Short mmCIF file of C-alpha atoms in Angstrom, two decimals:
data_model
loop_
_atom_site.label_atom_id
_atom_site.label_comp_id
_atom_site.label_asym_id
_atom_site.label_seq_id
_atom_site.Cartn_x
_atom_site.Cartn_y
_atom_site.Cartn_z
CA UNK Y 1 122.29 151.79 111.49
CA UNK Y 2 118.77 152.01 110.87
CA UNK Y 3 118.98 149.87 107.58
CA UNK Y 4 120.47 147.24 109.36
CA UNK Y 5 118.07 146.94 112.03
CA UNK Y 6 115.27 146.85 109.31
CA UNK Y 7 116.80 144.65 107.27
CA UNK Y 8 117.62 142.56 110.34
CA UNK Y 9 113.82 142.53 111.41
CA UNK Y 10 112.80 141.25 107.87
CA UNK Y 11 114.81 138.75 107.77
CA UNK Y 12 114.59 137.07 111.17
CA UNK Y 13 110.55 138.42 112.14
CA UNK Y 14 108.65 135.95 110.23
CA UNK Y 15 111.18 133.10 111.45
CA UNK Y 16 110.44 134.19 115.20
CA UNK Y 17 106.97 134.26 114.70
CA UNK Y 18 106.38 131.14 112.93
CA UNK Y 19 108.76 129.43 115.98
CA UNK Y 20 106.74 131.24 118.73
CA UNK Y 21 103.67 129.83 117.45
CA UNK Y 22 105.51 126.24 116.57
CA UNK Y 23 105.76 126.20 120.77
CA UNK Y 24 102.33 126.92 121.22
CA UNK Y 25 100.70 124.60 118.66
CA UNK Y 26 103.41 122.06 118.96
CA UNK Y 27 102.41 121.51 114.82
CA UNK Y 28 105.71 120.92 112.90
CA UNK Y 29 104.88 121.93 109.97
CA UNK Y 30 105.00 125.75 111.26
CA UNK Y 31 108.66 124.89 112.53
CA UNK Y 32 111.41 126.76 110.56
CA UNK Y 33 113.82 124.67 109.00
CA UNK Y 34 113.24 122.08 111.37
CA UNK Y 35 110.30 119.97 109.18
CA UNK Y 36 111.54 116.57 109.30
CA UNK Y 37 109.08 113.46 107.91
CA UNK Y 38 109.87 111.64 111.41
CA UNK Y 39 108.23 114.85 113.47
CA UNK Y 40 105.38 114.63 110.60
CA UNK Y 41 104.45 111.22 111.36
CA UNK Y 42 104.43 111.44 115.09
CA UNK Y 43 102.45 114.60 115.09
CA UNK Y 44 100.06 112.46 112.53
CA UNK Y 45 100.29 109.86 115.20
CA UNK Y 46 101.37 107.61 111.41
CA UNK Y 47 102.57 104.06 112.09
CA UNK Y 48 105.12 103.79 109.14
CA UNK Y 49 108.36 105.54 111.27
CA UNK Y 50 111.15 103.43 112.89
CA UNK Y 51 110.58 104.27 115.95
CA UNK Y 52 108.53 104.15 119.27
CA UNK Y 53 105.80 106.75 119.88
CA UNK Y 54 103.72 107.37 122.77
CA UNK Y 55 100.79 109.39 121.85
CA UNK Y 56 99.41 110.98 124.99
CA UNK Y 57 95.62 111.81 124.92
CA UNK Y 58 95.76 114.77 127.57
CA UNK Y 59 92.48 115.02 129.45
CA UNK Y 60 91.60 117.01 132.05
CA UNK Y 61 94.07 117.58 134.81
CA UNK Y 62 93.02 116.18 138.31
CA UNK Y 63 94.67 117.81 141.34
CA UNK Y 64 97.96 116.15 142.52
CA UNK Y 65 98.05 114.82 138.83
CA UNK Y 66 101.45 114.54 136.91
CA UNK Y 67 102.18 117.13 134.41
CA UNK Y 68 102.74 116.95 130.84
CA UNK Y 69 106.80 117.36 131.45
CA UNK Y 70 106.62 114.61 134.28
CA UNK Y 71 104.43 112.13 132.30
CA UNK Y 72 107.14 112.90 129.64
CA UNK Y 73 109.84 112.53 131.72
CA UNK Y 74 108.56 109.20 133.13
CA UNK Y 75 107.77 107.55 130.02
CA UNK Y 76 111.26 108.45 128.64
CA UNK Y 77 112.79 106.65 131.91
CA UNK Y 78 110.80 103.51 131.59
CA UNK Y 79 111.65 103.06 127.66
CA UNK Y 80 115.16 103.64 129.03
CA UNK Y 81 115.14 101.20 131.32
CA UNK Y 82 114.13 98.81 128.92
CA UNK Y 83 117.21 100.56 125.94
CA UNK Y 84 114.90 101.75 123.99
CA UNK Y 85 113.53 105.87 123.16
CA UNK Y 86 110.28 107.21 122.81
CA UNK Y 87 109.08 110.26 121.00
CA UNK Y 88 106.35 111.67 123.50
CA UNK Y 89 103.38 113.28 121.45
CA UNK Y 90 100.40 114.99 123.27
CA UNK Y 91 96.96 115.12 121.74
CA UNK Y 92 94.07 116.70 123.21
CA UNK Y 93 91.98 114.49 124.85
CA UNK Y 94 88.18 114.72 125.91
CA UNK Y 95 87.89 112.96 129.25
CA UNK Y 96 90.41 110.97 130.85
CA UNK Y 97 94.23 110.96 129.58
CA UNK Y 98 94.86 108.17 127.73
CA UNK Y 99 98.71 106.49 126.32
CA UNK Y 100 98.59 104.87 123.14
CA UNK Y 101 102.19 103.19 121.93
CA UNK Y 102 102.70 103.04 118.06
CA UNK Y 103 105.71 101.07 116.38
CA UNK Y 104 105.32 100.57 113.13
CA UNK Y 105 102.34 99.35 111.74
CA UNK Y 106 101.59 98.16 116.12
CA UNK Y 107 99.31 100.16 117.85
CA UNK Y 108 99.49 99.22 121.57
CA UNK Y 109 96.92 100.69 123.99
CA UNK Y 110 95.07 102.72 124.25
CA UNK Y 111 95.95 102.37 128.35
CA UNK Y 112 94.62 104.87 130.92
CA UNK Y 113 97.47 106.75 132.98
CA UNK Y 114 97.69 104.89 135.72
CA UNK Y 115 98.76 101.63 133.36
CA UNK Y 116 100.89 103.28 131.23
CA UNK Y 117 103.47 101.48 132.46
CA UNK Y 118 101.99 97.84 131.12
CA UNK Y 119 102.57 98.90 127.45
CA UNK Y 120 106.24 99.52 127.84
CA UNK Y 121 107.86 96.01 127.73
CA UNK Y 122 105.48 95.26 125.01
CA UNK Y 123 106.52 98.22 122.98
CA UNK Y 124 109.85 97.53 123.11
CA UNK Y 125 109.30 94.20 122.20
CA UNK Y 126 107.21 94.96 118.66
CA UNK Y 127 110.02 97.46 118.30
CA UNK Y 128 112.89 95.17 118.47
CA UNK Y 129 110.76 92.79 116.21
CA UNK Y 130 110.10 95.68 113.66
#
């Protein structure tokens, strides 16, 4: 029994570790089996994926601020509002947190928080154009 349990251990350790520190870096190249070139690019913040991508400069947090899942959460509902998806991509930021929309080769932005909201209908619109 204690073979097994070794032999278990070496076989799924490393995978645990490199996916505990996948959640803390949020880096996707340290994911296991889960690299995929559209994750690359939107960590990269790269403008060559089909898709919309909201990269999130996080700054500071201000009391009564949303957090990262609500700001996530929100922008998700206001692309789907308009039929569309985002992939949500935080960044650290150095003062204030700042939305920048990428489709494509379109960078939209950046827009501070509190106008996030402005870049949506024109993100949807480069995407349906792209």
């Amino acid at each position: 029994m204690a073979y097994v349990s070794l032999i278990a251990a070496v076989i799924v350790l490393p995978t645990a570790v490199a996916l505990a520190w996948f959640h803390v870096t949020k880096d996707p190249n340290l994911r296991p089996l889960g690299i995929t070139e559209q994750a690359l690019r939107a960590y990269r913040g790269d403008g060559d994926s089909r898709e919309i991508v909201a990269l999130v400069d996080w700054g500071p947090t201000r009391p009564g601020g949303p957090s990262k899942a609500q700001l996530a959460l929100s922008l998700s509902r206001a692309f789907a509002a308009k039929g569309a998806d985002v992939r949500v991509v935080f960044r650290e930021g150095r003062d204030a947190t700042r939305i920048t929309y990428v489709v494509g080769g379109s960078t939209l932005g950046p827009f501070p928080i509190a106008r996030a909201s402005d870049g949506v209908a024109a993100a949807v619109e480069a995407f349906t154009m792209h």
